[in-house]
């Protein structure tokens, strides 16, 4: 008996040591310990009853109980962080049960991890999971870095769609880098809808159409989808109107169909009234925010069930009538998405109503198509025409932080002169300050003090496009906008692709700063690329002529009579030294107002 007891004690001690050793190999972080907000998707982060709620605590007394309970579920919430750990662990506890028998547990209660490469490309991480009182996800053997630096990449963790999160921790390998990222300051896309918007029946949180749309548009998104309860109710609409949104999306028709077994007692007049009242209330609070009304996407058994077709056709006709009435009353900046654009087929749903992952992707595609038009954010086929972020440099500066600094500077002191570019502009001078200012005096004498330096090291055309789409030219009226971009595309893109990127960039700038003189400057000559740069600049001069904007080729000051660069004006064959910046500034100065 004694030997058995000793054996049992030793076994317990061994297992305890093993558990401690395993835990000590990781550093754990709880988002609730952060000194700044890190849970994205919450419109009222300072008013929450529970840390992962979607509505403010005061809403408990304002909305129906079922809506309040659904708001405790973490649909649409997302946490960003940066790490170079090869292994990432997530552990958390949930409150609630598996409510939907036709939805996978990984969608109801699971998490979903995505990464963003240093070139702005989306990557998905497959993890091994275990469901219990504490749910765990292990993401192992992740390539810790891209090819630019050793500081890892950005990760985005999507939280459960149909359960509430009690607590959550992120674990990274001890000794590796981990940096929580703050909630992005941009205005969010705000979705008010039904179970389909909440995420039923996605296989995992990242496959809800709202999550897919958030990635496609690369914007913060507030998911106010309430399963079975997207009813355009005044109490909820009032809360929606409190959010300073980039755009409002109303997708409530699936919960407003007129059925014999419905307890709502709806009529076509009542539905029309709710639509009109909702748009009116939002427009009263937010006069300039676009409002998008979505038609019912339909039921995928409609070909064999005539009654199903009747239900959605009826409410879609009501929505069209309401939309026409609103337009006749003078409402502007409101839009409608037709059913056909959601492209739902007989393969698109689990049960005729709730989308599969395929259906979710089709829904997101339909929304992206329209929102890009509404927000004037087109995306093309070439990499130069698809707006993306980048994180190629973390030794000298943080790209996302500089974006925030530019937005903050523009708010505090509206610039009259904007200079957009890559590292050549970044390292010249001006504000916000870069890691170095090689030609500070020539910057000041060229552009003056009321200018902003929107140069970012390693930037390409597509990165500038993202920055313009995300607010760097919003909220002020400049006199002039100077642009020099494209040198970092030379090794990756054809001349045709670079030209298409320039065209899209010009249109984006003209849309946001129509009163400003736009000056497109040719790519500056660089070592062993002089001939190609000259040909591209000739092409840019033609593009600017067609777009009726100014073209300037100040980089010619760097060339010797034989057409090669003068190495004495550069530090590395690409970046000018102080003398080079002085000559460049003198060439630009006569064109500055």
Coordinates of C-alpha atoms in Angstrom, one line a residue:
X1 CA 0.0 0.0 0.0
X2 CA 2.8 2.4 0.9
X3 CA 4.6 1.8 -2.3
X4 CA 1.4 2.4 -4.3
X5 CA 0.9 5.7 -2.4
X6 CA 4.4 6.8 -3.1
X7 CA 4.0 5.9 -6.8
X8 CA 0.7 7.9 -7.0
X9 CA 2.4 10.9 -5.3
X10 CA 5.4 10.7 -7.6
X11 CA 3.1 10.5 -10.7
X12 CA 1.1 13.5 -9.6
X13 CA 4.3 15.4 -8.8
X14 CA 5.7 14.5 -12.3
X15 CA 2.5 15.6 -14.1
X16 CA 2.4 18.8 -12.1
X17 CA 6.0 19.6 -13.0
X18 CA 5.3 18.8 -16.7
X19 CA 2.3 21.2 -16.7
X20 CA 4.3 23.9 -15.0
X21 CA 7.2 23.4 -17.4
X22 CA 4.9 23.5 -20.4
X23 CA 3.2 26.7 -19.1
X24 CA 6.5 28.4 -18.3
X25 CA 7.6 28.0 -22.0
X26 CA 5.0 30.6 -22.9
X27 CA 4.3 34.2 -22.0
X28 CA 0.6 34.8 -21.6
X29 CA -1.2 38.1 -22.3
X30 CA -4.8 39.0 -21.3
X31 CA -6.4 41.7 -23.5
X32 CA -8.1 43.1 -20.4
X33 CA -4.7 44.0 -18.9
X34 CA -3.9 46.3 -21.9
X35 CA -3.4 50.0 -21.1
X36 CA -5.3 50.9 -24.4
X37 CA -8.3 49.4 -26.2
X38 CA -7.4 46.3 -28.2
X39 CA -10.8 44.6 -28.8
X40 CA -11.9 45.8 -32.2
X41 CA -15.6 45.7 -33.2
X42 CA -16.9 47.4 -30.0
X43 CA -18.6 50.8 -30.5
X44 CA -18.8 51.5 -26.8
X45 CA -15.6 50.2 -25.2
X46 CA -15.8 52.4 -22.1
X47 CA -19.5 51.5 -21.4
X48 CA -19.4 47.7 -21.3
X49 CA -20.9 45.5 -18.6
X50 CA -18.8 42.6 -19.7
X51 CA -15.5 42.9 -21.5
X52 CA -16.6 41.2 -24.7
X53 CA -20.1 42.6 -25.1
X54 CA -21.3 44.4 -28.2
X55 CA -23.8 46.9 -26.7
X56 CA -23.2 49.3 -23.8
X57 CA -24.4 48.4 -20.3
X58 CA -27.2 51.0 -20.5
X59 CA -28.7 49.1 -23.4
X60 CA -29.8 46.3 -21.0
X61 CA -32.7 48.5 -19.9
X62 CA -33.4 49.9 -23.4
X63 CA -33.6 46.8 -25.7
X64 CA -35.6 43.6 -25.5
X65 CA -34.1 40.9 -23.3
X66 CA -33.4 38.6 -26.3
X67 CA -31.5 41.4 -28.1
X68 CA -29.5 42.1 -24.9
X69 CA -28.6 38.5 -24.4
X70 CA -27.5 38.2 -28.1
X71 CA -25.3 41.3 -27.7
X72 CA -23.3 39.4 -25.1
X73 CA -22.1 37.1 -27.8
X74 CA -18.8 38.2 -29.3
X75 CA -19.7 38.1 -33.0
X76 CA -17.4 40.4 -35.0
X77 CA -15.0 41.1 -32.2
X78 CA -11.3 40.8 -33.2
X79 CA -8.0 41.3 -31.5
X80 CA -4.8 42.4 -33.3
X81 CA -1.2 41.7 -32.2
X82 CA 2.3 41.4 -33.7
X83 CA 4.6 38.5 -32.9
X84 CA 7.5 36.5 -34.2
X85 CA 6.6 33.4 -32.2
X86 CA 6.6 30.1 -34.1
X87 CA 3.8 28.9 -31.8
X88 CA 0.8 30.8 -30.7
X89 CA -1.7 29.5 -28.1
X90 CA -5.2 30.7 -27.3
X91 CA -7.0 29.7 -24.2
X92 CA -10.4 31.1 -23.1
X93 CA -13.7 30.3 -21.4
X94 CA -17.2 30.9 -22.8
X95 CA -20.6 31.4 -21.3
X96 CA -23.6 29.7 -23.0
X97 CA -24.3 26.6 -24.9
X98 CA -24.3 25.3 -28.4
X99 CA -27.4 27.0 -29.6
X100 CA -27.5 26.1 -33.3
X101 CA -27.6 22.3 -34.1
X102 CA -26.8 23.0 -37.8
X103 CA -23.7 25.2 -37.1
X104 CA -20.3 23.8 -36.3
X105 CA -18.9 24.2 -32.8
X106 CA -15.9 25.9 -34.3
X107 CA -18.2 28.6 -35.6
X108 CA -20.4 28.9 -32.5
X109 CA -17.6 28.9 -29.9
X110 CA -14.3 28.7 -31.7
X111 CA -11.7 31.4 -32.5
X112 CA -10.0 32.0 -35.9
X113 CA -6.5 33.3 -36.5
X114 CA -5.4 35.2 -39.6
X115 CA -2.0 36.8 -40.3
X116 CA -1.0 39.7 -42.5
X117 CA 2.3 39.4 -44.3
X118 CA 4.8 42.3 -44.5
X119 CA 3.5 42.8 -48.0
X120 CA -0.1 43.1 -46.9
X121 CA -1.2 39.6 -48.0
X122 CA -3.7 37.6 -46.0
X123 CA -2.7 34.3 -44.5
X124 CA -4.8 31.8 -42.6
X125 CA -3.5 29.8 -39.6
X126 CA -4.7 26.2 -39.0
X127 CA -4.8 25.3 -35.3
X128 CA -5.5 22.2 -33.2
X129 CA -8.3 22.8 -30.8
X130 CA -9.9 21.2 -27.7
X131 CA -13.3 22.1 -26.3
X132 CA -13.8 21.9 -22.5
X133 CA -14.4 24.2 -19.6
X134 CA -11.4 26.0 -21.0
X135 CA -11.1 26.0 -24.8
X136 CA -7.6 25.8 -26.3
X137 CA -6.3 26.5 -29.7
X138 CA -2.7 25.7 -30.6
X139 CA -1.1 27.2 -33.7
X140 CA 2.2 25.5 -34.2
X141 CA 5.1 25.7 -36.7
X142 CA 4.2 29.1 -37.9
X143 CA 6.9 30.7 -40.1
X144 CA 7.9 33.4 -37.6
X145 CA 9.1 36.1 -40.1
X146 CA 8.8 37.3 -43.7
X147 CA 11.9 38.2 -45.7
X148 CA 12.3 41.8 -44.5
X149 CA 13.1 41.7 -40.8
X150 CA 12.9 39.4 -37.7
X151 CA 10.1 41.2 -35.9
X152 CA 7.3 38.9 -37.1
X153 CA 4.0 39.9 -38.6
X154 CA 0.5 41.1 -37.6
X155 CA -2.1 38.6 -36.5
X156 CA -5.9 39.1 -36.2
X157 CA -7.9 36.8 -33.9
X158 CA -11.6 36.6 -34.6
X159 CA -13.7 35.7 -31.5
X160 CA -16.7 33.3 -31.3
X161 CA -19.9 34.1 -33.3
X162 CA -22.6 32.6 -31.1
X163 CA -21.2 32.5 -27.5
X164 CA -20.0 35.0 -25.0
X165 CA -16.3 35.1 -23.9
X166 CA -15.7 35.2 -20.2
X167 CA -11.9 35.6 -20.3
X168 CA -9.2 35.0 -22.9
X169 CA -5.4 34.8 -23.0
X170 CA -2.9 34.7 -25.8
X171 CA 0.3 32.7 -25.3
X172 CA 3.6 33.1 -27.3
X173 CA 6.9 31.3 -26.9
X174 CA 9.0 32.7 -24.1
X175 CA 11.7 35.0 -25.4
X176 CA 9.9 35.9 -28.6
X177 CA 8.4 39.3 -29.4
X178 CA 4.7 40.1 -28.7
X179 CA 3.2 43.5 -29.3
X180 CA -0.6 44.2 -28.7
X181 CA -1.9 46.5 -31.4
X182 CA -4.5 49.2 -30.6
X183 CA -8.0 49.4 -32.1
X184 CA -7.7 51.2 -35.4
X185 CA -8.9 54.8 -35.2
X186 CA -10.8 54.7 -38.5
X187 CA -14.5 55.0 -38.8
X188 CA -16.0 51.5 -39.0
X189 CA -18.4 49.8 -41.3
X190 CA -21.5 49.3 -39.2
X191 CA -23.8 46.3 -39.9
X192 CA -27.3 46.0 -38.4
X193 CA -28.8 42.7 -39.3
X194 CA -30.0 39.2 -38.5
X195 CA -28.5 35.7 -37.8
X196 CA -26.9 35.8 -41.2
X197 CA -25.0 38.9 -40.3
X198 CA -24.2 37.5 -36.8
X199 CA -22.5 34.6 -38.6
X200 CA -24.9 31.6 -38.9
X201 CA -23.8 29.1 -40.2
X202 CA -20.1 29.8 -40.8
X203 CA -17.7 27.0 -40.0
X204 CA -15.4 29.4 -38.1
X205 CA -15.6 33.1 -37.1
X206 CA -13.4 34.3 -39.9
X207 CA -15.8 32.9 -42.5
X208 CA -18.8 35.0 -41.5
X209 CA -19.6 37.4 -44.4
X210 CA -19.1 40.3 -42.1
X211 CA -15.6 39.1 -41.2
X212 CA -14.7 38.4 -44.8
X213 CA -15.9 41.9 -45.8
X214 CA -13.9 43.5 -43.0
X215 CA -10.8 41.8 -44.4
X216 CA -11.6 42.7 -48.0
X217 CA -12.1 46.4 -47.2
X218 CA -9.5 46.2 -44.5
X219 CA -11.6 48.4 -42.2
X220 CA -12.9 48.1 -38.6
X221 CA -16.3 46.6 -38.7
X222 CA -19.1 46.7 -36.0
X223 CA -21.3 43.5 -36.2
X224 CA -24.7 44.3 -34.8
X225 CA -26.3 41.1 -36.2
X226 CA -28.9 39.7 -33.7
X227 CA -30.1 36.2 -34.5
X228 CA -33.8 36.2 -35.3
X229 CA -34.0 39.8 -34.0
X230 CA -32.9 42.2 -36.8
X231 CA -36.2 44.1 -36.8
X232 CA -35.3 47.7 -37.4
X233 CA -36.5 48.5 -33.8
X234 CA -36.3 52.1 -32.7
X235 CA -34.3 51.3 -29.5
X236 CA -31.6 49.5 -31.5
X237 CA -31.6 52.1 -34.4
X238 CA -31.0 54.8 -31.8
X239 CA -27.9 53.0 -30.6
X240 CA -26.7 52.4 -34.2
X241 CA -27.0 56.1 -34.8
X242 CA -24.6 56.8 -31.9
X243 CA -21.8 55.2 -33.9
X244 CA -19.7 57.6 -36.1
X245 CA -19.6 55.2 -39.0
X246 CA -17.9 55.1 -42.3
X247 CA -21.1 53.6 -43.7
X248 CA -24.3 52.0 -42.3
X249 CA -25.5 48.7 -43.7
X250 CA -29.1 47.6 -42.9
X251 CA -29.7 43.9 -43.6
X252 CA -32.8 43.1 -41.6
X253 CA -35.3 41.8 -44.2
X254 CA -34.8 38.1 -43.4
X255 CA -36.4 38.8 -39.9
X256 CA -39.2 40.9 -41.4
X257 CA -40.9 38.5 -43.8
X258 CA -44.6 38.2 -43.5
X259 CA -45.5 34.6 -42.5
X260 CA -48.7 33.1 -41.2
X261 CA -46.9 31.7 -38.1
X262 CA -45.1 35.0 -37.2
X263 CA -45.9 36.6 -33.9
X264 CA -44.8 40.0 -35.1
X265 CA -48.0 40.7 -36.9
X266 CA -46.2 42.6 -39.7
X267 CA -47.8 44.2 -42.7
X268 CA -46.2 45.6 -45.8
X269 CA -47.0 49.1 -44.6
X270 CA -45.4 48.4 -41.2
X271 CA -42.2 47.1 -42.9
X272 CA -42.1 50.1 -45.2
X273 CA -42.6 52.4 -42.2
X274 CA -39.7 50.8 -40.3
X275 CA -37.4 51.2 -43.2
X276 CA -38.3 54.8 -43.8
X277 CA -38.1 55.6 -40.0
X278 CA -34.7 53.9 -39.7
X279 CA -33.1 55.8 -42.6
X280 CA -34.7 59.1 -41.4
X281 CA -33.4 58.6 -37.8
X282 CA -29.9 57.7 -39.0
X283 CA -29.8 60.6 -41.4
X284 CA -30.9 63.0 -38.7
X285 CA -28.0 62.0 -36.5
X286 CA -25.4 61.5 -39.2
X287 CA -26.2 63.7 -42.2
X288 CA -23.2 62.7 -44.3
X289 CA -22.8 58.9 -43.6
X290 CA -23.8 56.7 -46.5
X291 CA -26.7 54.2 -45.8
X292 CA -26.8 50.9 -47.7
X293 CA -30.1 48.9 -47.7
X294 CA -29.7 45.2 -48.6
X295 CA -32.5 43.3 -50.3
X296 CA -33.3 39.8 -48.9
X297 CA -30.8 37.4 -50.5
X298 CA -33.5 34.8 -51.0
X299 CA -34.0 31.2 -50.1
X300 CA -32.0 28.5 -51.9
X301 CA -35.0 26.2 -52.2
X302 CA -37.1 28.7 -54.1
X303 CA -36.9 26.7 -57.4
X304 CA -38.9 23.9 -55.7
X305 CA -40.8 25.9 -53.0
X306 CA -42.9 28.7 -54.4
X307 CA -43.9 29.9 -50.9
X308 CA -40.3 30.6 -50.0
X309 CA -39.9 32.7 -53.1
X310 CA -43.1 34.7 -52.2
X311 CA -41.7 35.6 -48.8
X312 CA -38.6 37.3 -50.0
X313 CA -40.1 38.8 -53.2
X314 CA -42.7 40.5 -51.0
X315 CA -40.3 42.2 -48.6
X316 CA -37.9 43.1 -51.4
X317 CA -40.7 44.9 -53.2
X318 CA -41.5 46.7 -50.0
X319 CA -37.9 47.8 -49.6
X320 CA -37.9 49.1 -53.2
X321 CA -41.0 51.1 -52.4
X322 CA -39.5 52.5 -49.3
X323 CA -36.3 53.4 -51.1
X324 CA -38.3 55.2 -53.8
X325 CA -40.2 57.1 -51.2
X326 CA -37.0 58.2 -49.4
X327 CA -35.5 59.4 -52.7
X328 CA -38.6 61.3 -53.6
X329 CA -38.3 63.1 -50.2
X330 CA -34.8 64.2 -51.2
X331 CA -32.7 61.7 -49.3
X332 CA -29.2 61.5 -50.8
X333 CA -26.3 59.1 -50.2
X334 CA -28.6 56.1 -49.7
X335 CA -28.1 52.9 -51.8
X336 CA -29.8 49.6 -52.3
X337 CA -28.1 46.2 -53.1
X338 CA -30.3 43.9 -55.2
X339 CA -30.7 40.3 -54.3
X340 CA -29.0 39.2 -57.5
X341 CA -25.7 40.7 -56.4
X342 CA -25.5 38.3 -53.5
X343 CA -25.4 35.4 -56.0
X344 CA -26.9 32.8 -53.7
X345 CA -27.3 29.4 -55.4
X346 CA -28.7 26.0 -54.3
X347 CA -25.3 25.3 -52.9
X348 CA -25.1 28.4 -50.8
X349 CA -26.9 27.5 -47.6
X350 CA -27.1 24.9 -44.9
X351 CA -30.9 25.0 -44.5
X352 CA -32.2 27.2 -47.3
X353 CA -31.6 30.3 -45.3
X354 CA -28.3 30.4 -43.5
X355 CA -25.2 30.5 -45.6
X356 CA -22.4 27.9 -45.8
X357 CA -18.9 29.2 -46.1
X358 CA -19.5 29.4 -49.9
X359 CA -22.6 31.4 -49.3
X360 CA -20.8 33.7 -46.9
X361 CA -18.1 34.4 -49.5
X362 CA -20.7 35.2 -52.1
X363 CA -22.5 37.6 -49.7
X364 CA -19.2 39.3 -48.9
X365 CA -18.4 39.7 -52.6
X366 CA -21.8 41.3 -53.2
X367 CA -21.2 43.8 -50.4
X368 CA -17.6 44.6 -51.4
X369 CA -18.7 45.3 -55.0
X370 CA -21.2 48.0 -53.8
X371 CA -19.3 49.4 -50.8
X372 CA -16.3 50.1 -53.0
X373 CA -18.5 52.2 -55.3
X374 CA -20.2 53.9 -52.3
X375 CA -16.9 54.7 -50.6
X376 CA -15.0 55.5 -53.9
X377 CA -12.4 52.8 -53.2
X378 CA -12.1 50.7 -56.4
X379 CA -9.7 47.7 -56.5
X380 CA -8.3 46.4 -59.7
X381 CA -6.7 43.2 -61.1
X382 CA -3.1 44.2 -60.8
X383 CA -1.2 44.3 -57.5
X384 CA -0.6 48.1 -58.1
X385 CA -4.4 48.6 -58.1
X386 CA -5.2 46.6 -55.0
X387 CA -4.9 48.8 -51.8
X388 CA -2.8 47.0 -49.1
X389 CA -0.8 47.8 -46.0
X390 CA 2.9 46.9 -45.6
X391 CA 5.3 46.2 -42.7
X392 CA 8.6 45.8 -44.5
X393 CA 10.4 48.1 -42.1
X394 CA 10.5 47.9 -38.4
X395 CA 14.1 48.9 -37.7
X396 CA 13.7 52.6 -38.5
X397 CA 9.9 53.3 -38.2
X398 CA 6.5 51.7 -37.8
X399 CA 4.3 52.0 -40.8
X400 CA 1.0 51.8 -39.0
X401 CA 2.2 54.3 -36.3
X402 CA 3.3 56.8 -39.0
X403 CA -0.2 56.5 -40.6
X404 CA -1.7 57.4 -37.2
X405 CA 0.7 60.3 -36.9
X406 CA -0.2 61.7 -40.3
X407 CA -3.9 61.5 -39.5
X408 CA -3.3 63.3 -36.2
X409 CA -1.2 66.0 -37.7
X410 CA -3.8 66.7 -40.4
X411 CA -6.5 67.0 -37.8
X412 CA -4.4 69.5 -35.7
X413 CA -3.0 71.5 -38.5
X414 CA -4.6 71.2 -41.9
X415 CA -1.8 71.3 -44.4
X416 CA -1.8 73.4 -47.6
X417 CA 0.9 71.4 -49.3
X418 CA 0.9 67.5 -49.3
X419 CA 3.9 65.6 -50.4
X420 CA 3.3 61.8 -51.0
X421 CA 6.0 59.3 -51.6
X422 CA 8.3 56.5 -50.4
X423 CA 11.6 56.6 -48.4
X424 CA 13.1 59.3 -50.7
X425 CA 10.4 61.6 -49.5
X426 CA 10.2 60.1 -46.0
X427 CA 13.9 60.9 -45.3
X428 CA 13.9 64.4 -46.8
X429 CA 12.5 66.4 -43.9
X430 CA 9.3 68.0 -42.6
X431 CA 6.5 66.6 -40.4
X432 CA 5.7 64.1 -39.1
X433 CA 9.4 63.5 -38.4
X434 CA 11.0 60.4 -39.8
X435 CA 13.9 58.4 -38.5
X436 CA 16.3 60.9 -40.2
X437 CA 16.0 64.1 -42.1
X438 CA 18.8 64.3 -44.7
X439 CA 17.6 67.5 -46.3
X440 CA 15.6 69.4 -43.7
X441 CA 16.6 72.9 -44.8
X442 CA 15.9 72.2 -48.5
X443 CA 12.5 70.7 -47.5
X444 CA 11.5 73.8 -45.5
X445 CA 12.7 76.2 -48.3
X446 CA 10.8 74.1 -50.9
X447 CA 7.5 73.2 -49.3
X448 CA 7.3 75.6 -46.4
X449 CA 6.2 74.9 -42.8
X450 CA 2.5 74.3 -43.6
X451 CA 3.2 71.0 -45.4
X452 CA 2.9 67.4 -44.5
X453 CA 5.4 64.7 -45.4
X454 CA 3.4 61.6 -46.4
X455 CA 6.5 59.6 -47.5
X456 CA 6.8 56.1 -46.1
X457 CA 9.9 53.9 -46.4
X458 CA 9.4 50.9 -48.7
X459 CA 6.0 52.1 -50.0
X460 CA 4.7 51.1 -53.4
X461 CA 1.8 52.5 -55.4
X462 CA -0.7 50.0 -53.8
X463 CA 0.4 51.1 -50.3
X464 CA -0.2 54.8 -51.1
X465 CA -3.6 53.8 -52.5
X466 CA -4.5 52.2 -49.2
X467 CA -3.4 55.3 -47.3
X468 CA -5.5 57.6 -49.4
X469 CA -8.5 55.3 -49.0
X470 CA -8.0 55.3 -45.3
X471 CA -8.1 59.0 -44.5
X472 CA -4.8 60.7 -45.3
X473 CA -6.4 63.2 -47.6
X474 CA -9.7 63.5 -45.8
X475 CA -11.0 66.4 -43.6
X476 CA -9.0 69.3 -45.1
X477 CA -8.5 71.2 -48.3
X478 CA -5.0 71.4 -49.7
X479 CA -3.7 73.8 -52.3
X480 CA -1.3 71.3 -53.8
X481 CA -0.6 67.6 -53.7
X482 CA 2.8 66.4 -54.9
X483 CA 3.2 62.7 -55.6
X484 CA 6.4 60.7 -56.3
X485 CA 5.8 56.9 -56.2
X486 CA 6.7 53.8 -58.2
X487 CA 10.4 53.2 -57.7
X488 CA 9.7 50.3 -55.3
X489 CA 7.4 48.7 -57.9
X490 CA 10.2 48.5 -60.5
X491 CA 11.4 45.1 -59.5
X492 CA 7.9 43.6 -59.2
X493 CA 5.7 45.1 -61.8
X494 CA 5.6 45.6 -65.5
X495 CA 5.3 49.1 -67.0
X496 CA 1.7 48.5 -67.8
X497 CA 0.9 47.5 -64.2
X498 CA 2.7 50.6 -62.9
X499 CA 0.8 52.8 -65.3
X500 CA -2.6 51.3 -64.2
X501 CA -1.7 52.0 -60.6
X502 CA -0.9 55.6 -61.3
X503 CA -4.2 56.0 -63.1
X504 CA -6.1 54.7 -60.1
X505 CA -4.1 56.8 -57.7
X506 CA -4.8 60.0 -59.6
X507 CA -8.5 59.3 -59.6
X508 CA -8.4 58.6 -55.8
X509 CA -6.6 61.9 -55.1
X510 CA -8.9 63.9 -57.4
X511 CA -12.0 62.5 -55.7
X512 CA -10.7 63.5 -52.2
X513 CA -9.0 66.8 -53.0
X514 CA -10.8 68.1 -56.1
X515 CA -9.8 71.7 -55.4
X516 CA -6.1 71.0 -55.1
X517 CA -3.5 71.2 -57.9
X518 CA -2.2 67.6 -58.3
X519 CA 1.4 67.4 -59.4
X520 CA 2.5 63.9 -60.4
X521 CA 6.3 63.8 -60.3
X522 CA 8.3 61.3 -62.3
X523 CA 10.2 58.4 -60.7
X524 CA 13.6 59.7 -59.7
X525 CA 16.5 58.1 -61.6
X526 CA 18.2 55.2 -59.8
X527 CA 21.4 53.3 -60.4
X528 CA 21.1 50.9 -63.4
X529 CA 17.5 51.8 -64.0
X530 CA 17.9 55.1 -65.7
X531 CA 16.6 54.0 -69.1
X532 CA 13.5 52.3 -67.8
X533 CA 12.7 55.2 -65.5
X534 CA 12.9 57.6 -68.4
X535 CA 10.5 55.5 -70.4
X536 CA 8.0 55.2 -67.5
X537 CA 8.2 58.9 -66.9
X538 CA 7.3 59.6 -70.5
X539 CA 4.3 57.3 -70.0
X540 CA 3.3 59.2 -66.8
X541 CA 3.4 62.5 -68.7
X542 CA 0.8 61.1 -71.2
X543 CA -1.4 59.8 -68.3
X544 CA -1.3 63.2 -66.6
X545 CA -2.2 64.9 -69.8
X546 CA -5.3 62.7 -70.3
X547 CA -6.2 63.3 -66.6
X548 CA -5.6 67.1 -66.9
X549 CA -3.2 67.2 -64.0
X550 CA 0.4 68.6 -63.8
X551 CA 3.4 66.5 -64.6
X552 CA 6.9 67.4 -63.3
X553 CA 10.1 65.5 -63.8
X554 CA 12.5 67.1 -61.3
X555 CA 14.7 64.0 -61.0
X556 CA 16.6 64.9 -64.1
X557 CA 18.8 67.0 -61.9
X558 CA 20.4 63.7 -60.8
X559 CA 21.6 62.8 -64.3
X560 CA 24.9 63.4 -65.9
X561 CA 25.1 64.2 -69.6
X562 CA 25.5 60.5 -70.5
X563 CA 22.1 59.7 -68.9
X564 CA 23.6 58.0 -65.9
X565 CA 23.0 59.1 -62.3
X566 CA 25.6 61.4 -60.7
X567 CA 26.7 59.1 -57.8
X568 CA 28.0 62.2 -55.8
X569 CA 24.4 63.2 -55.2
X570 CA 23.3 59.9 -53.6
X571 CA 24.1 57.9 -50.6
X572 CA 23.4 54.5 -52.2
X573 CA 22.4 55.1 -55.8
X574 CA 18.8 55.6 -54.8
X575 CA 18.5 58.0 -51.8
X576 CA 19.8 61.5 -52.3
X577 CA 22.3 63.1 -49.9
X578 CA 21.9 66.6 -48.6
X579 CA 23.3 68.1 -51.9
X580 CA 21.0 65.9 -53.9
X581 CA 18.0 67.0 -51.9
X582 CA 19.0 70.6 -52.3
X583 CA 19.1 70.2 -56.1
X584 CA 15.8 68.4 -56.1
X585 CA 14.1 71.1 -54.0
X586 CA 15.4 73.8 -56.3
X587 CA 13.8 72.0 -59.3
X588 CA 10.5 71.7 -57.5
X589 CA 10.4 75.1 -55.8
X590 CA 9.2 77.1 -58.9
X591 CA 6.0 74.9 -59.0
X592 CA 5.1 75.3 -55.3
X593 CA 2.3 77.8 -54.6

